[in-house]
mmCIF file of C-alpha atoms and ligand atoms in Angstrom:
data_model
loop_
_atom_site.group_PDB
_atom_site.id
_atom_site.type_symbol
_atom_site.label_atom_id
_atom_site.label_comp_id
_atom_site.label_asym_id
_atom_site.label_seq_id
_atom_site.Cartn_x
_atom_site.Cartn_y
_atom_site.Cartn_z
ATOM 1 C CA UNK A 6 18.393 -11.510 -14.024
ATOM 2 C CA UNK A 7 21.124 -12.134 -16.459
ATOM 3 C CA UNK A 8 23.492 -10.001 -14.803
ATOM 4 C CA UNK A 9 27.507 -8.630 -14.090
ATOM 5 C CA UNK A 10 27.516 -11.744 -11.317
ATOM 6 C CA UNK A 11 26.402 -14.287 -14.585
ATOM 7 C CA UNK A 12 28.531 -12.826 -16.657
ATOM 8 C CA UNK A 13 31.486 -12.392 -14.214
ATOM 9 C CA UNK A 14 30.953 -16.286 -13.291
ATOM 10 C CA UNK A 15 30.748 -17.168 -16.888
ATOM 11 C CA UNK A 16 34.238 -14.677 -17.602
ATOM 12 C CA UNK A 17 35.658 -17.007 -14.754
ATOM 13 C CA UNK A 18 34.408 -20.368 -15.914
ATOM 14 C CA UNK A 19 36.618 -19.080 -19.217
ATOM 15 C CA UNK A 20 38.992 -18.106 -17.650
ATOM 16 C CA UNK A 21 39.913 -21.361 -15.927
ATOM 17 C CA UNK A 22 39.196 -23.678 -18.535
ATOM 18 C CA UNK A 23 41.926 -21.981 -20.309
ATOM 19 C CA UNK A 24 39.724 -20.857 -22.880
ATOM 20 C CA UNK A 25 40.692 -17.199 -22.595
ATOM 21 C CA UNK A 26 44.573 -17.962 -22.862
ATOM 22 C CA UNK A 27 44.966 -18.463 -26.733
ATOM 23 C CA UNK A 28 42.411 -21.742 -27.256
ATOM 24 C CA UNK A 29 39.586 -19.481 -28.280
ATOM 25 C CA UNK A 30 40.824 -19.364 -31.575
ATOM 26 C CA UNK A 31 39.699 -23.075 -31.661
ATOM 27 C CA UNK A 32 36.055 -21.917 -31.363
ATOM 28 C CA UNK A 33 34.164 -21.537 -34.919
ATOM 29 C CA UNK A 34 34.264 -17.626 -35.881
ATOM 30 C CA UNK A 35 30.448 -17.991 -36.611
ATOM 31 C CA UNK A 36 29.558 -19.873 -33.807
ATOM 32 C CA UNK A 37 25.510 -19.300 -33.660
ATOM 33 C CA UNK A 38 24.015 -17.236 -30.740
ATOM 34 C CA UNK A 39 20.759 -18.164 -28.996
ATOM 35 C CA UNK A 40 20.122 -14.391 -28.273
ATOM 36 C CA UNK A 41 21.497 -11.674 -29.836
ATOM 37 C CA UNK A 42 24.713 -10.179 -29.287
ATOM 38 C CA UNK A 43 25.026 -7.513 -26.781
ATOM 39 C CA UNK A 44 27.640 -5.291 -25.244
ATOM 40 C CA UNK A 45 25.788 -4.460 -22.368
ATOM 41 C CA UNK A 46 25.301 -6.819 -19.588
ATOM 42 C CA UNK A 47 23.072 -5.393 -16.871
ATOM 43 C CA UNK A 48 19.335 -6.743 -17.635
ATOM 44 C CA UNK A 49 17.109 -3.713 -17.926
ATOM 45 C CA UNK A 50 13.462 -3.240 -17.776
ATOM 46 C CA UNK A 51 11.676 -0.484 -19.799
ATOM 47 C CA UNK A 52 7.910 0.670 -20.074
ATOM 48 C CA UNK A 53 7.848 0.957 -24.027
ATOM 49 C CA UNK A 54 5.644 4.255 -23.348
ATOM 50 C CA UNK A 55 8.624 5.762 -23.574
ATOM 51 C CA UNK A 56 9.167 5.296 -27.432
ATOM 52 C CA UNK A 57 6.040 6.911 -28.067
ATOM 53 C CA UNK A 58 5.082 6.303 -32.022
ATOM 54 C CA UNK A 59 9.046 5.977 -32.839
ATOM 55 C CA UNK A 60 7.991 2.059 -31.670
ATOM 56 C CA UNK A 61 5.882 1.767 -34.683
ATOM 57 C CA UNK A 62 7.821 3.048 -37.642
ATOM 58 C CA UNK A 63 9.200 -0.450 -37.541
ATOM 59 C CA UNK A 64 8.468 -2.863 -34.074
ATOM 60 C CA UNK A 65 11.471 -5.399 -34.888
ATOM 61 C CA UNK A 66 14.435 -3.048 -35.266
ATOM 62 C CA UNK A 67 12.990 -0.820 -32.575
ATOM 63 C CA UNK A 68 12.907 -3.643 -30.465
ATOM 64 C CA UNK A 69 16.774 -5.300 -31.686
ATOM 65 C CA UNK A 70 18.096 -2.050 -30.787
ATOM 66 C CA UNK A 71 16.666 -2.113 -27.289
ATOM 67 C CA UNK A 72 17.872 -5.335 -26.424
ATOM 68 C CA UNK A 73 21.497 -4.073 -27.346
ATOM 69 C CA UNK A 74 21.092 -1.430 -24.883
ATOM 70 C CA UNK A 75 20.338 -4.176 -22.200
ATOM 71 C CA UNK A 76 16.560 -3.720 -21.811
ATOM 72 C CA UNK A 77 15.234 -7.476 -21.601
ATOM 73 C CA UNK A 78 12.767 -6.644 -19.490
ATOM 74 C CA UNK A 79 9.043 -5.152 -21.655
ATOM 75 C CA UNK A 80 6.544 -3.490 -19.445
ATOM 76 C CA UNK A 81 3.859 -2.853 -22.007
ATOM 77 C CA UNK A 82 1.424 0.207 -22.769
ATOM 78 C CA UNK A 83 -1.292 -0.097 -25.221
ATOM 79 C CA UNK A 84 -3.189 -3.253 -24.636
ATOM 80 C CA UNK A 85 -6.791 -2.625 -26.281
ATOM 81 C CA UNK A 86 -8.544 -6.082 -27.569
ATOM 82 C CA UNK A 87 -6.061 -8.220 -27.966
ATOM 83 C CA UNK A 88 -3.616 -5.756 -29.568
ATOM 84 C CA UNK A 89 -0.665 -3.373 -28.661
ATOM 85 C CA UNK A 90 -1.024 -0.715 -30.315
ATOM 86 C CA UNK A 91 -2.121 -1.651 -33.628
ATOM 87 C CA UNK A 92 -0.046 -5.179 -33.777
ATOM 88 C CA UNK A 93 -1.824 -8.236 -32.834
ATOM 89 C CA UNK A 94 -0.656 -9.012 -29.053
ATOM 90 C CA UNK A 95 0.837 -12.967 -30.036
ATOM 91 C CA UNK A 96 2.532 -11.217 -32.877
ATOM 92 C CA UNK A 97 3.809 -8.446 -30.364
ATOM 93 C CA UNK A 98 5.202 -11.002 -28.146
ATOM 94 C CA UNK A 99 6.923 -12.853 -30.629
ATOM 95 C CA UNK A 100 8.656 -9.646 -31.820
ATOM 96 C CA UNK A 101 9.737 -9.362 -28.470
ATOM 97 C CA UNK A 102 11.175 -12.897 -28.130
ATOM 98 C CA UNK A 103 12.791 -13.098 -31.157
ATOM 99 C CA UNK A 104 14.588 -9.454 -30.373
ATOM 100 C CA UNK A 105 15.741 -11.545 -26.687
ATOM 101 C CA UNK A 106 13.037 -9.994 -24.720
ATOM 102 C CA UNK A 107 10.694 -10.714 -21.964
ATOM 103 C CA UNK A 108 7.194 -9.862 -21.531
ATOM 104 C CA UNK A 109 6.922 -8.893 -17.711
ATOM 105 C CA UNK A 110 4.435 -6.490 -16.882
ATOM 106 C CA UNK A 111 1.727 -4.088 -18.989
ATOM 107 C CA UNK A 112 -0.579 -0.911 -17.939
ATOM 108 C CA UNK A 113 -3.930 -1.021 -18.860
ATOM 109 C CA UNK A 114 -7.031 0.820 -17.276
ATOM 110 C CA UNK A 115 -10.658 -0.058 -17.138
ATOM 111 C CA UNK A 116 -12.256 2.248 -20.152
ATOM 112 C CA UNK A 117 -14.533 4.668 -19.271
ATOM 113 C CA UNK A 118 -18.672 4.727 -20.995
ATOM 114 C CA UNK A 119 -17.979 6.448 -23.655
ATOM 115 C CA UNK A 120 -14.995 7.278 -26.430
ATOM 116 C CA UNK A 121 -14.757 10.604 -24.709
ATOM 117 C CA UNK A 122 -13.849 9.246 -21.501
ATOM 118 C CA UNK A 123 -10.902 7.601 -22.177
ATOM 119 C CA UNK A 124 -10.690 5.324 -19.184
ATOM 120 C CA UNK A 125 -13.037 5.250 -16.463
ATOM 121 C CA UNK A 126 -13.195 8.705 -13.584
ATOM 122 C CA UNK A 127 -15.977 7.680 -11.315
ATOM 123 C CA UNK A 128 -16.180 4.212 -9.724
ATOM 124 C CA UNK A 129 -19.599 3.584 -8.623
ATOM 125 C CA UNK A 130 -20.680 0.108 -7.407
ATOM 126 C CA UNK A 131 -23.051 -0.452 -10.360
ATOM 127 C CA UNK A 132 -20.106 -0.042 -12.965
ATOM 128 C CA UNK A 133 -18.220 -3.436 -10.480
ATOM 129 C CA UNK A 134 -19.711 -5.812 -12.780
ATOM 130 C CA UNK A 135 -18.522 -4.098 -16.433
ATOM 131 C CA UNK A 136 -14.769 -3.577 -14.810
ATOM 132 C CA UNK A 137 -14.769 -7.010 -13.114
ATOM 133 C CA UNK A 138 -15.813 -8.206 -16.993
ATOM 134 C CA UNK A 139 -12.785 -5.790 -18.409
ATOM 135 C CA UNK A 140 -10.288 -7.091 -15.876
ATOM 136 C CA UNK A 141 -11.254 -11.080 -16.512
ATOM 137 C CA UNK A 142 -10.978 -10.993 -20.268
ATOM 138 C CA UNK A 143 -7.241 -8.803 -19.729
ATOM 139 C CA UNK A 144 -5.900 -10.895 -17.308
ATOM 140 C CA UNK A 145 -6.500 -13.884 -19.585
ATOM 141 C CA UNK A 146 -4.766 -12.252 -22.551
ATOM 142 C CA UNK A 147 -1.626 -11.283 -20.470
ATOM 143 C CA UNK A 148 -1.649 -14.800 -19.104
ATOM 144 C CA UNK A 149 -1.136 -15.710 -22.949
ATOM 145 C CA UNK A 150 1.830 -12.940 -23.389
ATOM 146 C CA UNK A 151 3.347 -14.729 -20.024
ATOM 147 C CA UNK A 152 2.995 -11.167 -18.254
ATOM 148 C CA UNK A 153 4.015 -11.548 -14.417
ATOM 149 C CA UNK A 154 2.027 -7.983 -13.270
ATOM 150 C CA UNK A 155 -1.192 -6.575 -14.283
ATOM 151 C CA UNK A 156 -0.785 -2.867 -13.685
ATOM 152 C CA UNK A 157 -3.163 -0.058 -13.527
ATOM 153 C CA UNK A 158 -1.655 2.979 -14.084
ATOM 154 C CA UNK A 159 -4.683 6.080 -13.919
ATOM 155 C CA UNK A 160 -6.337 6.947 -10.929
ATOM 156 C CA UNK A 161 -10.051 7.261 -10.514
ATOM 157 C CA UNK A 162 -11.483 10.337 -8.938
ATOM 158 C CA UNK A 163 -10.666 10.599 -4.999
ATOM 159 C CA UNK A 164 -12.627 13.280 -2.965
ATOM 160 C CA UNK A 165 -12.593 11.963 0.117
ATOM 161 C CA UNK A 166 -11.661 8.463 2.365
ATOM 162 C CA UNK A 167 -15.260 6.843 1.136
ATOM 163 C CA UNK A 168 -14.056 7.136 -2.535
ATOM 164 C CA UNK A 169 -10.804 5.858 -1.667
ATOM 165 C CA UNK A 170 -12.482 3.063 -0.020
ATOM 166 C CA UNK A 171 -14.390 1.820 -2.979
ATOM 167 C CA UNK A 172 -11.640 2.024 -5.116
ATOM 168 C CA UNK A 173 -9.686 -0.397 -3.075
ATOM 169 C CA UNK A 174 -12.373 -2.628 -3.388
ATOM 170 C CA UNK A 175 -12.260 -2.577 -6.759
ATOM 171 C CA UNK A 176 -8.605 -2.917 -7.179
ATOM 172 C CA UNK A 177 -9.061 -5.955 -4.775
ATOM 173 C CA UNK A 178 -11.575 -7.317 -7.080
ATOM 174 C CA UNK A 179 -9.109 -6.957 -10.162
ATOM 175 C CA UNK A 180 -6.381 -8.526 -8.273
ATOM 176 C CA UNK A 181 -8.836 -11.529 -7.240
ATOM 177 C CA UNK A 182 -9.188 -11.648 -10.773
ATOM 178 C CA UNK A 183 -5.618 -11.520 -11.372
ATOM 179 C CA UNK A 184 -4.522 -13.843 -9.803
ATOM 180 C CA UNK A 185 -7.174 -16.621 -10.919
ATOM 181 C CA UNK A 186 -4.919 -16.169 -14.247
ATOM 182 C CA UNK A 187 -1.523 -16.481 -12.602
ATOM 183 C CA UNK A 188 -0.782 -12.816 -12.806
ATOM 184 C CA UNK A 189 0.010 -9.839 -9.682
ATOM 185 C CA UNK A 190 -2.294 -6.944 -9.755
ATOM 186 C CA UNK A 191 -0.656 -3.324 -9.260
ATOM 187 C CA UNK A 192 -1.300 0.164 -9.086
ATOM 188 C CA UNK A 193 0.874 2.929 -10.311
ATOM 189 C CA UNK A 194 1.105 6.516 -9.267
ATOM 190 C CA UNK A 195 1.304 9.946 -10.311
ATOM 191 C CA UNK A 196 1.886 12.811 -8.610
ATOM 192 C CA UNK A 197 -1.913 13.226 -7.840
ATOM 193 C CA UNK A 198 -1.770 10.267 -5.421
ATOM 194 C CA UNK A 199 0.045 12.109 -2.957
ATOM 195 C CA UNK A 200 -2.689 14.713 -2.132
ATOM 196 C CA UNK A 201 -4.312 14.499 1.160
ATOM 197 C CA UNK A 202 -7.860 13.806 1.867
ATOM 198 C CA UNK A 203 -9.238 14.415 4.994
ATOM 199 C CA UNK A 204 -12.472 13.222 7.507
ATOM 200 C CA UNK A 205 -14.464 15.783 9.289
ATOM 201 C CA UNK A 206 -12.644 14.548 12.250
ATOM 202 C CA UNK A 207 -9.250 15.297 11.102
ATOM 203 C CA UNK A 208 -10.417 18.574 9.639
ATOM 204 C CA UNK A 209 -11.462 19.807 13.190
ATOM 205 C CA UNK A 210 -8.158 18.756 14.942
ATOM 206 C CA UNK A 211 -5.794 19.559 12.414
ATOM 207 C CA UNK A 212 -2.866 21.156 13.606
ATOM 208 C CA UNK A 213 -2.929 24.932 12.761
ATOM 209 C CA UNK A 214 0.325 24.208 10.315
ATOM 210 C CA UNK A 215 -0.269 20.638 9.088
ATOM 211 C CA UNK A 216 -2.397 19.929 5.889
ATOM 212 C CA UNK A 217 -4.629 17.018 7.407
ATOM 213 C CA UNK A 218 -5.689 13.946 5.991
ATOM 214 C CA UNK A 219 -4.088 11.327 4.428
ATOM 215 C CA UNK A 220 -2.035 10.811 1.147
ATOM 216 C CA UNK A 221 -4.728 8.842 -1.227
ATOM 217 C CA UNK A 222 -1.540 6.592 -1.801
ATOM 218 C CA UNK A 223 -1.301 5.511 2.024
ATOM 219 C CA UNK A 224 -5.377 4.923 1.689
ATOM 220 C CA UNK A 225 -4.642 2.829 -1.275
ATOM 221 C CA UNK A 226 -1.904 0.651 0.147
ATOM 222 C CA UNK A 227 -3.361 0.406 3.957
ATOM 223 C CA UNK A 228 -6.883 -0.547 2.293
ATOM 224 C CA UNK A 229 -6.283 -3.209 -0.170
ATOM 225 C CA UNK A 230 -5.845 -6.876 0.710
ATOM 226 C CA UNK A 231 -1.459 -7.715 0.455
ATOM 227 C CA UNK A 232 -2.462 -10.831 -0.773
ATOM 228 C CA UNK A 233 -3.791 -8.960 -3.855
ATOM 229 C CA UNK A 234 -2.574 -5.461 -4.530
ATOM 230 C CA UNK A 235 1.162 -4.829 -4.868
ATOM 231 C CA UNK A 236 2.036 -1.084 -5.923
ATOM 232 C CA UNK A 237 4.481 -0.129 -8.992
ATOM 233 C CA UNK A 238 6.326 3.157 -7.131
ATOM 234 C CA UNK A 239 6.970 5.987 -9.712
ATOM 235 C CA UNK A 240 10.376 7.599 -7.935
ATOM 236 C CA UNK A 241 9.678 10.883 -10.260
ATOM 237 C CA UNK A 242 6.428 11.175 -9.846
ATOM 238 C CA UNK A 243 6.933 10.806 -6.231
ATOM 239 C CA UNK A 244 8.904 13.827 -5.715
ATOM 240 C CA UNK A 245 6.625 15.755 -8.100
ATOM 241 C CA UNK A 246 3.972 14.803 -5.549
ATOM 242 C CA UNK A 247 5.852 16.585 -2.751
ATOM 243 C CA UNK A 248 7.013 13.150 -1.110
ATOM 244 C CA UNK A 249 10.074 11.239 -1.061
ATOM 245 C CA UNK A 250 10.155 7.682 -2.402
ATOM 246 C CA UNK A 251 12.847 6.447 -0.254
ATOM 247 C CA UNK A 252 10.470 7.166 2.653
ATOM 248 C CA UNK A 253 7.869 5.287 0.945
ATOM 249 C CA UNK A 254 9.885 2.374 0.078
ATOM 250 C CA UNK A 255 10.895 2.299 3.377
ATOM 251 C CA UNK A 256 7.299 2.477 5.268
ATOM 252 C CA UNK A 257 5.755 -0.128 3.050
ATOM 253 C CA UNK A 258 8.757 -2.848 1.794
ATOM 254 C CA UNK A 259 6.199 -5.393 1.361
ATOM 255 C CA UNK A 260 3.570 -3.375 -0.720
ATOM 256 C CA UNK A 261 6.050 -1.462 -3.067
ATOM 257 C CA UNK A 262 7.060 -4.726 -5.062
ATOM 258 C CA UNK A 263 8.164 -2.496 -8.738
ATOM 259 C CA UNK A 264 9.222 0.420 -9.533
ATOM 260 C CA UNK A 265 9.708 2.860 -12.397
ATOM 261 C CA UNK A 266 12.767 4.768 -12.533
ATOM 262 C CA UNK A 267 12.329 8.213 -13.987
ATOM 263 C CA UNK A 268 13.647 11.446 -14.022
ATOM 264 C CA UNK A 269 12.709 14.692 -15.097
ATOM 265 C CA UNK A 270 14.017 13.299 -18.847
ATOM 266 C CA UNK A 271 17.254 11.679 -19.008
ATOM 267 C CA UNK A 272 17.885 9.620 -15.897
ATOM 268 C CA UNK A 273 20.375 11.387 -13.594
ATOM 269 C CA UNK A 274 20.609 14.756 -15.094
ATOM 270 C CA UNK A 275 17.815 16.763 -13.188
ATOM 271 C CA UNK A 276 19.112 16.585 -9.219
ATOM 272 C CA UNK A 277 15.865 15.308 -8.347
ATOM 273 C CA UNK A 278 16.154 12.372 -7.546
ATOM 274 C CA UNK A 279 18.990 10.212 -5.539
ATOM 275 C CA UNK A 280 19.317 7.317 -7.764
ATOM 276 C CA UNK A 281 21.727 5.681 -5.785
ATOM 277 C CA UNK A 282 19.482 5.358 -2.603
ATOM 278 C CA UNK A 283 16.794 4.406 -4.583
ATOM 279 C CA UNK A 284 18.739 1.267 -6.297
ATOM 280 C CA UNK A 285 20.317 0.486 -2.845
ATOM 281 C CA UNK A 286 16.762 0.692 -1.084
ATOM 282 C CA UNK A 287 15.314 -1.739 -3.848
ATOM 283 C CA UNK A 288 18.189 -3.990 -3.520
ATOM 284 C CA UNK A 289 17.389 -3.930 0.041
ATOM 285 C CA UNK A 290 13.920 -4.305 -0.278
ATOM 286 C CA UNK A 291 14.575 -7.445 -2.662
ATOM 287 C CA UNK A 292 12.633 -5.682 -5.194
ATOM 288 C CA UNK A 293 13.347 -7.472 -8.216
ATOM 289 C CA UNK A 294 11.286 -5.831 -11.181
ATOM 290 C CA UNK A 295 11.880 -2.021 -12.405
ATOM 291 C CA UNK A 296 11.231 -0.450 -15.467
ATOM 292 C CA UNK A 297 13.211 2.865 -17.301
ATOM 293 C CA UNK A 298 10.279 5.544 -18.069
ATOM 294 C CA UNK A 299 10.909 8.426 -20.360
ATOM 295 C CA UNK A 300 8.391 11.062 -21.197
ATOM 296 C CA UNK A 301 8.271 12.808 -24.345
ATOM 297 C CA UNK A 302 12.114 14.259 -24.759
ATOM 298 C CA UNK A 303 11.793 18.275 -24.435
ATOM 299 C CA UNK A 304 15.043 19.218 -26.734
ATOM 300 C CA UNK A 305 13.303 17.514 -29.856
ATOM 301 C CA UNK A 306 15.424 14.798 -29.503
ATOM 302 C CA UNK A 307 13.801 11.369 -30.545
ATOM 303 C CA UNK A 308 12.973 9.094 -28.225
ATOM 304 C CA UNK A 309 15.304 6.260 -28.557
ATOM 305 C CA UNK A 310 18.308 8.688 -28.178
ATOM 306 C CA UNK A 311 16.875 9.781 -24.577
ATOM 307 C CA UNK A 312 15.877 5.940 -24.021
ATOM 308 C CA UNK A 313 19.993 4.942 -24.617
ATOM 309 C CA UNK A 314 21.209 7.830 -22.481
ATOM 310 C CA UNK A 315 19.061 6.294 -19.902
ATOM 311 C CA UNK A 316 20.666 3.317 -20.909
ATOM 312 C CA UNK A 317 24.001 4.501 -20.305
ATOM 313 C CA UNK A 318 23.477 5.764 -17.310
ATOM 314 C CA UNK A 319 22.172 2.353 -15.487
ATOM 315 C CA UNK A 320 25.283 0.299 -17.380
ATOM 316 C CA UNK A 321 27.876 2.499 -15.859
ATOM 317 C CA UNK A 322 25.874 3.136 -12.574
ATOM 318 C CA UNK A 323 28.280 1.397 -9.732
ATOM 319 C CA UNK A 324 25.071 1.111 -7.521
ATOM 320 C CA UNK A 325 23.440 -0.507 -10.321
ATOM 321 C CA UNK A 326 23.775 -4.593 -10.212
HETATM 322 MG MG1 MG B 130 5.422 5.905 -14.571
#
């Protein structure tokens, strides 16, 4: 990451070279840049969810004004067929350079069998060969945008342990796939991955005050190959699932390898979440990919406003490197 310790090294390289006691007057006033200009100097990483449609009414400036805000780092939403959104995917990604921007991760989910299913519920082991199809011909485009992860961000239908079970084996599948083409296959949560499903077994000796069973998001983690599967841990939707993503960060450091950081709306203003012992657990943790998530701003707001307050927040964060 081009970070405070690059730029602090580069303010000190000035510094003694004497370049910061009157000579930088000799510099040319119009010197060129490679990337743009920007006052903010912690490297950022944002889903571009977040922007909703504002993205659209015109990609390049959206994106310029990002990158001044210090997000470098694109995780993408949107992928259909070679496009995101409704601009080609090359043309996307050259957007994205040209605004000083990185390509690093994008959410896409296996569509379901028809238009009204927008991406697929029910794994059975007959539909294995039409995702495995899906997932080969994605991975191959995101290998073209340079994308690092491969994320998929819905979950299927989970009654019971046997349904979790299969869909491990498919997300082991997709991350087989994955990383044929260079790229890390992920899951992301919601809150409904932390909702316990339970065997017969564990229904008949359940404690009379304990919900038994397991958290579908321990199922997913403990039964998917590490060589395969990392997870992408949602901190909000964490807590909205009644568990605490410290704990979780904590119990599997290897698994949990990205996170989004999200709040209620603007980072830091609901009480939440403890952003500080998230950062300080990821730093921990070595984690080196995150990306800012904002839902749809609920004081009519636009977007981009919540998306710099978010902003704001992370640059003058002391826990944040
Ligand atoms: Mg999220």
């Amino acid at each position: 990451m081009s970070n405070r310790r690059d730029f602090l090294k580069s303010a000190s390289l000035l510094t003694a070279g004497g370049l910061l006691a009157g000579k930088a007057t000799a510099m040319p006033a119009t010197a060129p840049a490679a990337t743009p200009v920007t006052t903010a100097n912690k490297a950022l990483g944002l889903q571009i969810y977040s922007l909703f449609n504002e993205l659209y009414e015109d990609t390049p400036k959206r994106l310029a004004e990002l990158r001044e805000m210090g997000y470098v780092n694109l995780e993408l939403a949107g992928y259909n067929n070679g496009k995101i959104g409704s601009i080609d995917m090359m043309e996307f990604k050259k957007m994205a350079e040209d605004a000083g921007q990185k390509l690093v991760s994008s959410h896409v989910n296996p569509p379901g069998n028809s238009p009204q299913e927008f991406f697929l519920m029910n794994y059975t082991r007959d539909q294995l060969p039409r995702v495995k199809e899906y997932w080969k011909a994605t991975a191959d485009d995101h290998a073209k945008l340079g994308c690092k992860y491969l994320l998929q961000p819905m979950m299927p239908t989970v009654k019971n342990h046997d349904d979790a079970a299969l869909v491990c084996e498919f997300f082991n599948e997709a991350g087989q796939i994955c990383k044929d083409a260079g790229l890390q296959f992920g899951y992301h949560n919601h809150n409904w991955e932390f909702k316990k499903v339970a065997t017969e077994e564990q229904i008949k000796n359940a404690h009379p005050f304990m919900e038994p069973g397991d958290p579908i998001e321990d199922l997913f983690i403990t039964g998917t190959d590490p060589n395969l599967v990392v997870f992408e841990l949602d901190v909000y939707w964490t807590v909205r699932g009644g568990s605490d993503p410290l704990e979780y960060m904590q119990k599997y450091p290897d698994r949990i390898r990205v996170l989004h950081i999200k709040d209620r709306a603007v980072l830091g203003q609901s009480g939440l979440l403890n952003f500080q012992n998230i950062f300080n657990q990821m730093y921990t943790n070595g984690i080196q990919d995150y990306f800012v998530e904002l839902e749809k701003m609920p004081d009519g707001r636009s977007q981009m406003v919540g998306i710099k307050e978010c902003a704001d927040y992370l640059q003058t964060a002391s826990f944040v490197k």
